[in-house]
mmCIF file of C-alpha atoms and ligand atoms in Angstrom:
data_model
loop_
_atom_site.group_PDB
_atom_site.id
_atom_site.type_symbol
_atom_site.label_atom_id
_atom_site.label_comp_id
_atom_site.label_asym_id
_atom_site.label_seq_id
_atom_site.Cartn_x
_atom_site.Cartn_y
_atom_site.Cartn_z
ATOM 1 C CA UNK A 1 -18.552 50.991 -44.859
ATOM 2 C CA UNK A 2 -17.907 49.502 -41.622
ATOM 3 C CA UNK A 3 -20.121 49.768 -38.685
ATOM 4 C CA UNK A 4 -21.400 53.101 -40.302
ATOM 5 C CA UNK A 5 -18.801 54.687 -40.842
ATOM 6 C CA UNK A 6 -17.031 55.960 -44.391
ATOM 7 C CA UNK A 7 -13.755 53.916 -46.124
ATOM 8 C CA UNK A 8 -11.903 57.071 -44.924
ATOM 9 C CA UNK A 9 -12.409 56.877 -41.528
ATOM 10 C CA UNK A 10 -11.036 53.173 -41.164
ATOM 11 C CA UNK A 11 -7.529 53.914 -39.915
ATOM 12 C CA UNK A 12 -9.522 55.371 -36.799
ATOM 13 C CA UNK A 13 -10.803 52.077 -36.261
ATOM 14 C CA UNK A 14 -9.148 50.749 -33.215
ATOM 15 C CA UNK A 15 -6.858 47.935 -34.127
ATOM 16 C CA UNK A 16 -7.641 44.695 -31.300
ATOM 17 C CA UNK A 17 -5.591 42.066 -32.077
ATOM 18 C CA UNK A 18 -5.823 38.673 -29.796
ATOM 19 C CA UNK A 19 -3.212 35.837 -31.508
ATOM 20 C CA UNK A 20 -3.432 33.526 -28.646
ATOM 21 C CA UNK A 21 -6.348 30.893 -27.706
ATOM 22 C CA UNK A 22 -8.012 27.707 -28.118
ATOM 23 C CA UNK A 23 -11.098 25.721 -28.943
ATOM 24 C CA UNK A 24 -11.852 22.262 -28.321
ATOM 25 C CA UNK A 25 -9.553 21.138 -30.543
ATOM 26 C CA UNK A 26 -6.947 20.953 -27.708
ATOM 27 C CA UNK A 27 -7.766 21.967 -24.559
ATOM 28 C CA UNK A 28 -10.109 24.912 -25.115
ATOM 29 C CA UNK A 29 -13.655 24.348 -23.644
ATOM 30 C CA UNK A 30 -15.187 26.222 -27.041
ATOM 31 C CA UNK A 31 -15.756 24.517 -30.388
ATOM 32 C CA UNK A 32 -13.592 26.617 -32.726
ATOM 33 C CA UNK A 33 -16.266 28.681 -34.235
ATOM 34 C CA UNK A 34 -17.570 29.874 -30.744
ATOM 35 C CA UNK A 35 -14.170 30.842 -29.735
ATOM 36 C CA UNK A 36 -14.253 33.144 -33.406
ATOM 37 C CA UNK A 37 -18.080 33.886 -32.428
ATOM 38 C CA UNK A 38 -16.808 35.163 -28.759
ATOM 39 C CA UNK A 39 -13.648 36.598 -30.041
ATOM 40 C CA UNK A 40 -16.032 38.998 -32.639
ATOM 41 C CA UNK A 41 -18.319 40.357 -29.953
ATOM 42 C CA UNK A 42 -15.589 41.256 -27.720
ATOM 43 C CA UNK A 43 -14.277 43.595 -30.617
ATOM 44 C CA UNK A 44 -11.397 41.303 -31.200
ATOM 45 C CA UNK A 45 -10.922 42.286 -35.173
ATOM 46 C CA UNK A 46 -7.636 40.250 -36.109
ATOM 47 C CA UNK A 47 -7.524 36.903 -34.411
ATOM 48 C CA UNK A 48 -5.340 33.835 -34.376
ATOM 49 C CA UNK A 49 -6.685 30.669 -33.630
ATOM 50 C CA UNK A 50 -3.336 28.518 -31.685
ATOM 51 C CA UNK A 51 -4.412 25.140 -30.406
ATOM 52 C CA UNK A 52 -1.648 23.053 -28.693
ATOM 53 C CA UNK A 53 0.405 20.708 -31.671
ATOM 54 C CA UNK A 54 -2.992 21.079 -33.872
ATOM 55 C CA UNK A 55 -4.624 22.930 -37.154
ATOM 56 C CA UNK A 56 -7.980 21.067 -37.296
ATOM 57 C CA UNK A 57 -9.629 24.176 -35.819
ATOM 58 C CA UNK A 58 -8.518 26.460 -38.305
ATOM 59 C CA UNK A 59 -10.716 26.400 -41.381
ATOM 60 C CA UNK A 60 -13.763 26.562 -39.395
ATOM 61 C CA UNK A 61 -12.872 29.891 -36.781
ATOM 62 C CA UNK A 62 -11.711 30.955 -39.760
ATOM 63 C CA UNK A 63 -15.061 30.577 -41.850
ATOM 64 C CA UNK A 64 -16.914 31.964 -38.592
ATOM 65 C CA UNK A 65 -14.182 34.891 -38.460
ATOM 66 C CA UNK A 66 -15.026 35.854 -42.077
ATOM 67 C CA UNK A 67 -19.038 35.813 -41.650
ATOM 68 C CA UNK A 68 -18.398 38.677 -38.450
ATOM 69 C CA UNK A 69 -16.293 40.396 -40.748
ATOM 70 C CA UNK A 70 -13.183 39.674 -38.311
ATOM 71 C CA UNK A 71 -9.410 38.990 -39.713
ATOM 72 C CA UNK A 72 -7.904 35.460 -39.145
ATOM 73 C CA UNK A 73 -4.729 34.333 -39.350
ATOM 74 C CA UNK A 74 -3.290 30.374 -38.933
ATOM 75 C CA UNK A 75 -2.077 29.965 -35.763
ATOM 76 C CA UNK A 76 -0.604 27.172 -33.667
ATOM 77 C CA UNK A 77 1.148 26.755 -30.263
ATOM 78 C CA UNK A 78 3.954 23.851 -30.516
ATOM 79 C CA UNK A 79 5.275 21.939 -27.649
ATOM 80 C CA UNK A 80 9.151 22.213 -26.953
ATOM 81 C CA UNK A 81 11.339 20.982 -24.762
ATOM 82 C CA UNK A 82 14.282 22.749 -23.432
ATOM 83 C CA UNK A 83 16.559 23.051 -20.933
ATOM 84 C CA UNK A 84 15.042 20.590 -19.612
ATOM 85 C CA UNK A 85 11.126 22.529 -19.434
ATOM 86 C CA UNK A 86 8.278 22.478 -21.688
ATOM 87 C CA UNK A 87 8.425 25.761 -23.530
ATOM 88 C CA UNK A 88 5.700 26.786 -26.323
ATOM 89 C CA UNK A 89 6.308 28.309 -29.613
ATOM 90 C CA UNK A 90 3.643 29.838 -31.547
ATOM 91 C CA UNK A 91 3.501 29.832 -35.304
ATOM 92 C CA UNK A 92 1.585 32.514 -37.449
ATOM 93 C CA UNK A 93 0.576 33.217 -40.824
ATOM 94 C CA UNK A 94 1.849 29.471 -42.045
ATOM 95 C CA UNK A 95 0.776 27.358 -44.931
ATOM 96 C CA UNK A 96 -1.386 24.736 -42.986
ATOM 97 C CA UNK A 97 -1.135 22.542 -46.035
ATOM 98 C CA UNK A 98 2.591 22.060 -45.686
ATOM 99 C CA UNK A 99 3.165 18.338 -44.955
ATOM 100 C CA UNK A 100 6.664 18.894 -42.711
ATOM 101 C CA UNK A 101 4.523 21.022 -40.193
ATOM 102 C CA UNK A 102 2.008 18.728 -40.053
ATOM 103 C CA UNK A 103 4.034 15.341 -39.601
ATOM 104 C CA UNK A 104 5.801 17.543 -36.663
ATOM 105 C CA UNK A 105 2.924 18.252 -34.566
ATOM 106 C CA UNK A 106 1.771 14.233 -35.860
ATOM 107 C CA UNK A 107 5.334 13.635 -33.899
ATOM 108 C CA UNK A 108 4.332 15.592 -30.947
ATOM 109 C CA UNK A 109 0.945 14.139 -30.125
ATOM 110 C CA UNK A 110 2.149 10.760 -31.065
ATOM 111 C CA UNK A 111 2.398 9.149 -27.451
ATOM 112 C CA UNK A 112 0.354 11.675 -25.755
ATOM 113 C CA UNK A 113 -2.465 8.803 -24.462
ATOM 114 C CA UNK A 114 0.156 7.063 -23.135
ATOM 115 C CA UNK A 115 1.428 9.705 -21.445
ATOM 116 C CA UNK A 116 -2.092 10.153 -19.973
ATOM 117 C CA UNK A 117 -1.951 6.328 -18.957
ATOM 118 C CA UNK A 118 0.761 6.693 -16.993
ATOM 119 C CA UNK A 119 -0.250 9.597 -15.549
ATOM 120 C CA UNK A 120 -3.489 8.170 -14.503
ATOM 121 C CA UNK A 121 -1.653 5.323 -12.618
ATOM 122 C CA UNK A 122 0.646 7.659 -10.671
ATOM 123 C CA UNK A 123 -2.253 9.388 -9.442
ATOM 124 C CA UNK A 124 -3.929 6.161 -8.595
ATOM 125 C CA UNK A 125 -0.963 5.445 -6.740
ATOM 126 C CA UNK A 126 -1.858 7.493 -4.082
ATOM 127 C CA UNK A 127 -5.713 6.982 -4.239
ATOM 128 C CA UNK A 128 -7.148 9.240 -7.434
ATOM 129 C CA UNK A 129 -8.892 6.584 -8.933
ATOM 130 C CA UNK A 130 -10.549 6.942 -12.744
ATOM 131 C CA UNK A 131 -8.363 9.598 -13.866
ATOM 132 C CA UNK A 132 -7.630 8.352 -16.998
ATOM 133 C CA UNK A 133 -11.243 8.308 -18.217
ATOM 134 C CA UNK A 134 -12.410 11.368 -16.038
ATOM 135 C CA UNK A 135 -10.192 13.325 -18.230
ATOM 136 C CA UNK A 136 -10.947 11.554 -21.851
ATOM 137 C CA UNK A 137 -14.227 12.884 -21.123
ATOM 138 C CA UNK A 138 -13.346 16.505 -20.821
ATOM 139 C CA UNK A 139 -11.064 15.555 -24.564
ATOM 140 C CA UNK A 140 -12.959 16.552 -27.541
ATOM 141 C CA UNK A 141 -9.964 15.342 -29.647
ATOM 142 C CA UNK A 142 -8.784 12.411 -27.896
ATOM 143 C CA UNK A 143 -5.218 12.909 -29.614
ATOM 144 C CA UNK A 144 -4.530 16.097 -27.929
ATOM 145 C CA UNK A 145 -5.119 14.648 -24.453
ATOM 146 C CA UNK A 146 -3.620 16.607 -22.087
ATOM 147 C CA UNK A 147 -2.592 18.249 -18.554
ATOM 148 C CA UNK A 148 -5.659 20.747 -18.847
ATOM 149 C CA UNK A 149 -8.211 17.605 -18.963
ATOM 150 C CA UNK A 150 -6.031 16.128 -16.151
ATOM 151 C CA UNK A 151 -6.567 19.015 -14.184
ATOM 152 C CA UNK A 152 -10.617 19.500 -14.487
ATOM 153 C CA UNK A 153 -11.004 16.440 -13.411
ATOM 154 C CA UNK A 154 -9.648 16.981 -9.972
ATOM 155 C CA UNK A 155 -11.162 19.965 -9.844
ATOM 156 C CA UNK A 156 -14.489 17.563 -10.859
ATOM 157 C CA UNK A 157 -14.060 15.315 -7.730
ATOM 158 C CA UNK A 158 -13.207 17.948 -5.404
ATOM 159 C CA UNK A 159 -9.421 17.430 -4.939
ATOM 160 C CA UNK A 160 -8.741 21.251 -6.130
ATOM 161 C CA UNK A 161 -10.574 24.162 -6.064
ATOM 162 C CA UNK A 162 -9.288 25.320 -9.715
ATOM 163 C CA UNK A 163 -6.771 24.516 -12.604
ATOM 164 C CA UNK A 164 -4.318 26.714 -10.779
ATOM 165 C CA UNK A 165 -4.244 25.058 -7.550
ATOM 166 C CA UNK A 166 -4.248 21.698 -9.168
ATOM 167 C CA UNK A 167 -1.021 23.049 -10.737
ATOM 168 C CA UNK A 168 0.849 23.774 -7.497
ATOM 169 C CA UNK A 169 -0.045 20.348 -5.937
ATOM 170 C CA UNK A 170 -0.368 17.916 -9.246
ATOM 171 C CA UNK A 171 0.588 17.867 -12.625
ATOM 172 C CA UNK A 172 4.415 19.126 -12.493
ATOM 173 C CA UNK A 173 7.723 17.814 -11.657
ATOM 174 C CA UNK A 174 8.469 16.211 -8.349
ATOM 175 C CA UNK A 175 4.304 16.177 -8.120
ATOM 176 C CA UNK A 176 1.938 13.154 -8.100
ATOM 177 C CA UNK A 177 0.589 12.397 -11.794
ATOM 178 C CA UNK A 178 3.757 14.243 -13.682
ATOM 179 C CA UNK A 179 5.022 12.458 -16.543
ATOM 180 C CA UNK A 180 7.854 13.626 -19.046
ATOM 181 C CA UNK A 181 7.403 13.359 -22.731
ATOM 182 C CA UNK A 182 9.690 13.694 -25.533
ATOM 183 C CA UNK A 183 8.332 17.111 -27.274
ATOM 184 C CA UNK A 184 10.211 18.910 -30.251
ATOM 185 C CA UNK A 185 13.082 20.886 -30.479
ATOM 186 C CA UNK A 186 13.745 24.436 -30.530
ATOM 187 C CA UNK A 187 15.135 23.997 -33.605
ATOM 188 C CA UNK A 188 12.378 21.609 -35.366
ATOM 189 C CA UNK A 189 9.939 24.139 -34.088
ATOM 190 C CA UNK A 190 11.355 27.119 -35.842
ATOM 191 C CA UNK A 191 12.381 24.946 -38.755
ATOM 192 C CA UNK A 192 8.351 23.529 -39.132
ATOM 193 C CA UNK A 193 6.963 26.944 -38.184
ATOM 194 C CA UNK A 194 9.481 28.869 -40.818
ATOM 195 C CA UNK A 195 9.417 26.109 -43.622
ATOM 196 C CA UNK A 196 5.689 26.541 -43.966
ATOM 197 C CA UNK A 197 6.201 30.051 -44.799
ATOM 198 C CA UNK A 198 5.311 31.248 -41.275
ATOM 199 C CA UNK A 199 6.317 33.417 -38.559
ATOM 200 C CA UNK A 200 7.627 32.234 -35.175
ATOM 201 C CA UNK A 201 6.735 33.886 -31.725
ATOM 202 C CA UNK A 202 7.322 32.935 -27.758
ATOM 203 C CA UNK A 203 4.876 32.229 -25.652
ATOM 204 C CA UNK A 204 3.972 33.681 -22.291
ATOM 205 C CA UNK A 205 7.968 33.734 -21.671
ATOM 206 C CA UNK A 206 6.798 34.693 -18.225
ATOM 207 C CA UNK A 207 5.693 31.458 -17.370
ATOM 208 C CA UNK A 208 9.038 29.125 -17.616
ATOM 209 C CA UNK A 209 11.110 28.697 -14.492
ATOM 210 C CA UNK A 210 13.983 30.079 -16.540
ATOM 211 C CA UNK A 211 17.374 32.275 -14.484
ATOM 212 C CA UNK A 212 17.158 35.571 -16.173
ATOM 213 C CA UNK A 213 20.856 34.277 -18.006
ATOM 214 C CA UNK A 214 18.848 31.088 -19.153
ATOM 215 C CA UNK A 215 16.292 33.077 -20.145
ATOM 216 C CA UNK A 216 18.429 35.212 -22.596
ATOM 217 C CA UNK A 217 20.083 32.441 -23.663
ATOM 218 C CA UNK A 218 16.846 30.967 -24.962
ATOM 219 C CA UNK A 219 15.610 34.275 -26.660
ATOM 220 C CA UNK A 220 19.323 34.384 -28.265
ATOM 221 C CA UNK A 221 18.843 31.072 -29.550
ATOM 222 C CA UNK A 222 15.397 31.639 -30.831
ATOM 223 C CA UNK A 223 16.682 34.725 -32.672
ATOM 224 C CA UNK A 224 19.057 32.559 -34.132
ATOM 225 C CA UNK A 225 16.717 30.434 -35.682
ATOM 226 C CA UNK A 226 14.732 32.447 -37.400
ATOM 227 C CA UNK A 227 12.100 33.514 -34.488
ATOM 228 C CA UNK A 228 10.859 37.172 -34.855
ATOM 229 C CA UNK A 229 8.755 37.741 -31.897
ATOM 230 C CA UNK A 230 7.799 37.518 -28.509
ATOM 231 C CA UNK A 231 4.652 37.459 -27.152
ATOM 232 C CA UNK A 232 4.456 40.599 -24.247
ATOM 233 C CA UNK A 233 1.119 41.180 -23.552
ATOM 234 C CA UNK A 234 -0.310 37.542 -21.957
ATOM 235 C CA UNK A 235 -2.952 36.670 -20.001
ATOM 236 C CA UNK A 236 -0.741 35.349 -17.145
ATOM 237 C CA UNK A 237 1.668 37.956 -17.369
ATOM 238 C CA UNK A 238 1.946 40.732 -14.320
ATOM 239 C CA UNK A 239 2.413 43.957 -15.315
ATOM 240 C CA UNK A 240 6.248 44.176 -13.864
ATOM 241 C CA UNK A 241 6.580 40.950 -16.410
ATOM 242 C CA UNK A 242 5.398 43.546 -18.960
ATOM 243 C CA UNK A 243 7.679 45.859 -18.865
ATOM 244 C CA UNK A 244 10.580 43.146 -18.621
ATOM 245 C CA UNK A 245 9.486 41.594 -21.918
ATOM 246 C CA UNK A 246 9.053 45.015 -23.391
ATOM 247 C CA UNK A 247 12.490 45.773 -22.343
ATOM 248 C CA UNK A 248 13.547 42.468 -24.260
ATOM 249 C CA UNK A 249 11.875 42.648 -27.088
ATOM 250 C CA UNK A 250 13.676 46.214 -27.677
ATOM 251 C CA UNK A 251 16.649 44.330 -26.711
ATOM 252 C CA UNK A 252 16.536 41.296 -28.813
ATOM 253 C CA UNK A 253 15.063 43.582 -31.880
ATOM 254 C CA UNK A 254 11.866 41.427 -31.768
ATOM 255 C CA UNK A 255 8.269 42.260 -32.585
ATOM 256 C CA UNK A 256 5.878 42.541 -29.839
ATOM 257 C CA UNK A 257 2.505 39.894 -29.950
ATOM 258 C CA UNK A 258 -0.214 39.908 -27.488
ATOM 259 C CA UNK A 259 -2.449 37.085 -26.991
ATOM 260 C CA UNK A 260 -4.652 36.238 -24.287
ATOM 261 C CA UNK A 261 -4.098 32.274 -23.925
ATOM 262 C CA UNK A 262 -7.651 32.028 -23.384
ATOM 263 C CA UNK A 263 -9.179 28.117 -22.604
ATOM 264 C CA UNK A 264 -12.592 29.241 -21.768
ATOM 265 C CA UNK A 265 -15.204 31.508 -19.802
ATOM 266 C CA UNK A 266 -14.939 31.035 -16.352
ATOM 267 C CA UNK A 267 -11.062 29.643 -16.545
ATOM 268 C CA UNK A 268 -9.046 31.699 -17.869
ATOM 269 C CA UNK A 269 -7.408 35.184 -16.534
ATOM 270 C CA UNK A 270 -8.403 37.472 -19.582
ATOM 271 C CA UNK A 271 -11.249 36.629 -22.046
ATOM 272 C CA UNK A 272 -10.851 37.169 -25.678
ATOM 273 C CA UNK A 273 -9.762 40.668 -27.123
ATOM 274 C CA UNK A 274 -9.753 42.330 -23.486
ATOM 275 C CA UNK A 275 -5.777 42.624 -22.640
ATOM 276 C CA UNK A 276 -4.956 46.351 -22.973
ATOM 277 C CA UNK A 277 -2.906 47.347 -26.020
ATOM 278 C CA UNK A 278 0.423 47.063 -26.892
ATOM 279 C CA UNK A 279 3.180 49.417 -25.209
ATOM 280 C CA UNK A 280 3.323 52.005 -28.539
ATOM 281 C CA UNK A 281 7.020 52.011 -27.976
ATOM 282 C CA UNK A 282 6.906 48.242 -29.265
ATOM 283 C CA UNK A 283 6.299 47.292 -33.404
ATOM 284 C CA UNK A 284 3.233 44.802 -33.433
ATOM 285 C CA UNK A 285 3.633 41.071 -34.939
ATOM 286 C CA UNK A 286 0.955 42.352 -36.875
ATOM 287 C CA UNK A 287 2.654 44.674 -39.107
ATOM 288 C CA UNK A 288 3.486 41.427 -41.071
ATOM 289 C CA UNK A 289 0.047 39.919 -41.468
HETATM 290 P P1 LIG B 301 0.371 19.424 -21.655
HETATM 291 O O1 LIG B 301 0.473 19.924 -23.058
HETATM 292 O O2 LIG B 301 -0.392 18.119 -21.556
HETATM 293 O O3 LIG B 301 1.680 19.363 -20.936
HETATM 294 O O4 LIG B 301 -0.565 20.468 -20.865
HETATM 295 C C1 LIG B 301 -0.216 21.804 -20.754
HETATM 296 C C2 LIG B 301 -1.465 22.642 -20.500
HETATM 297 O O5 LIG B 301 -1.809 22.593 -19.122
HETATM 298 C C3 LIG B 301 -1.220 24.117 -20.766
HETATM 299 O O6 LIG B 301 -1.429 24.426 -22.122
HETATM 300 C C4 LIG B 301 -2.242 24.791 -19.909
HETATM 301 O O7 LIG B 301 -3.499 24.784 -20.549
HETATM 302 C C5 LIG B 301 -2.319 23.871 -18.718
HETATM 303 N N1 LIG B 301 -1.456 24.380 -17.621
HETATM 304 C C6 LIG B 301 -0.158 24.098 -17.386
HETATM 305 N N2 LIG B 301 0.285 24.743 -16.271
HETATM 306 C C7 LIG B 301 -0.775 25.452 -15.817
HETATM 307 C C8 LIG B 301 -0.998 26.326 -14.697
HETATM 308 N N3 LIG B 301 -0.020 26.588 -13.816
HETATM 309 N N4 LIG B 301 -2.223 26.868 -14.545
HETATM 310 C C9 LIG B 301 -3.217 26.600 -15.408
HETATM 311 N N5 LIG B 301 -3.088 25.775 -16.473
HETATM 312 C C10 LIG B 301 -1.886 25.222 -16.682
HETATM 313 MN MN1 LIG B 302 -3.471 24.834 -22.750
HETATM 314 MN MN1 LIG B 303 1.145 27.781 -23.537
HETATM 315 MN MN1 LIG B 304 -1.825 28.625 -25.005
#
């Protein structure tokens, strides 16, 4: 029985399937069992934990997602560099004990507080004092320290209204308080993500500053690697970007994810479970979970 009903009714139970968020862990406002709480009461019933370069979160939403009777599945949302942007791969349904994958995202993180010093200076260099600590203090895990925690604190001191106009002003090449860092590969990405006996997916592909021939160049190369999805539905996707990446993953024979990249009430576009579904014309990530 579930909610009532009979065994035999439970292929009329809606699928809602969010693989896309995080806790405090990274940059997530939420410890990792309130974003699994949350998740549950919005009617979310298979959910993927994916915190930036991180598993600690996992066996806890987890935990939470089996006492609301919710599926989980291991998640994780890598950093990559290329072309010369910060792209993010997501990785599903991996063995979180598998040592490669987790001396990878070790790699990644590795140099991230220095990153943040030097960020803080730049900023101070044209009169944003206390950056560096204003933002620790909005880091739960100190290791993970990132643009996010940058970014409330100038919305803290009154320099921005929100994250996303600190992002036009702050925070990104040719901006005050941007400062490159040596993330993974495509290729180590996949090969982490694939070696732990996982499943590889894009992330919001409608947020890189990619030419659409770049663009397919990317997804080509992905495919090439291994990578079997692409995430379509996304909180910061428009509808037109949709349909595009509907259109692509038809294209490029990938399966479809939807996820909505949610940091926390109040700051993100979508909260948990609430994107609408999946075009029906698209196969689901899912099937393979
Ligand atoms: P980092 O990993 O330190 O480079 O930080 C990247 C994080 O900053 C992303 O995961 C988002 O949470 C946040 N971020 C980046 N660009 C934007 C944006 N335009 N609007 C809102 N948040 C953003
Ligand atoms: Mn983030
Ligand atoms: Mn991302
Ligand atoms: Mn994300």
């Amino acid at each position: 029985m579930i909610y009532g009903l009979p065994s035999r009714c439970l292929a009329f139970v809606p699928m809602n399937c969010d693989l896309h968020c995080h806790s405090t862990c990274s940059d997530g406002l939420l410890l990792p069992g309130e974003v699994a709480r949350r998740a549950a009461a919005n009617g979310v019933t298979l959910l993927s934990l994916t915190d930036h370069d991180d598993l600690q979160g996992l066996p806890v939403a987890r935990a939470v997602a089996g006492e609301t009777g919710m599926r989980f599945v291991s998640g994780v949302e890598v950093s990559i560099e290329w072309g010369g942007l910060q792209i993010h791969v997501l990785g599903y349904a991996f063995d979180e004990s598998d040592a490669l994958l987790r001396a990878g995202l070790e790699g990644i993180c590795s140099g991230r507080i220095e990153r943040a010093q030097r960020m803080s200076a730049d900023l101070e260099r044209i009169g944003i004092t206390g950056a560096f600590d204003g933002a620790m203090r909005y880091a739960a895990n100190p290791k993970l320290i990132s643009r996010a925690h940058f970014a409330r604190y100038l919305v803290e001191i009154g320099l921005c209204r929100d994250l996303h106009a600190v992002f036009d002003s702050y925070l990104v090449p040719g901006r005050p308080g941007y400062v490159a860092h040596r993330w993974a590969t495509l290729a180590d990405s996949l090969g982490w993500i694939l070696g732990a006996g996982g499943v590889a997916a894009v992330a919001h592909p409608g947020r890189y500053r990619l030419s659409r021939s770049e663009l397919r160049r990317f997804l080509g190369e992905f495919r090439d690697l291994g990578g079997q999805a692409i995430e379509v539905l996304s909180g910061s996707h428009t509808p037109e970007q949709v349909e595009t990446f509907s259109r692509l993953a038809k294209e490029f024979d990938f399966l479809a994810s939807r996820g909505s990249d949610f940091h926390g009430p109040g700051e993100s576009h979508v909260d948990l479970g609430l994107l609408p579904p999946l075009p029906e014309t698209l196969k689901p990530v899912w099937v393979l979970f």
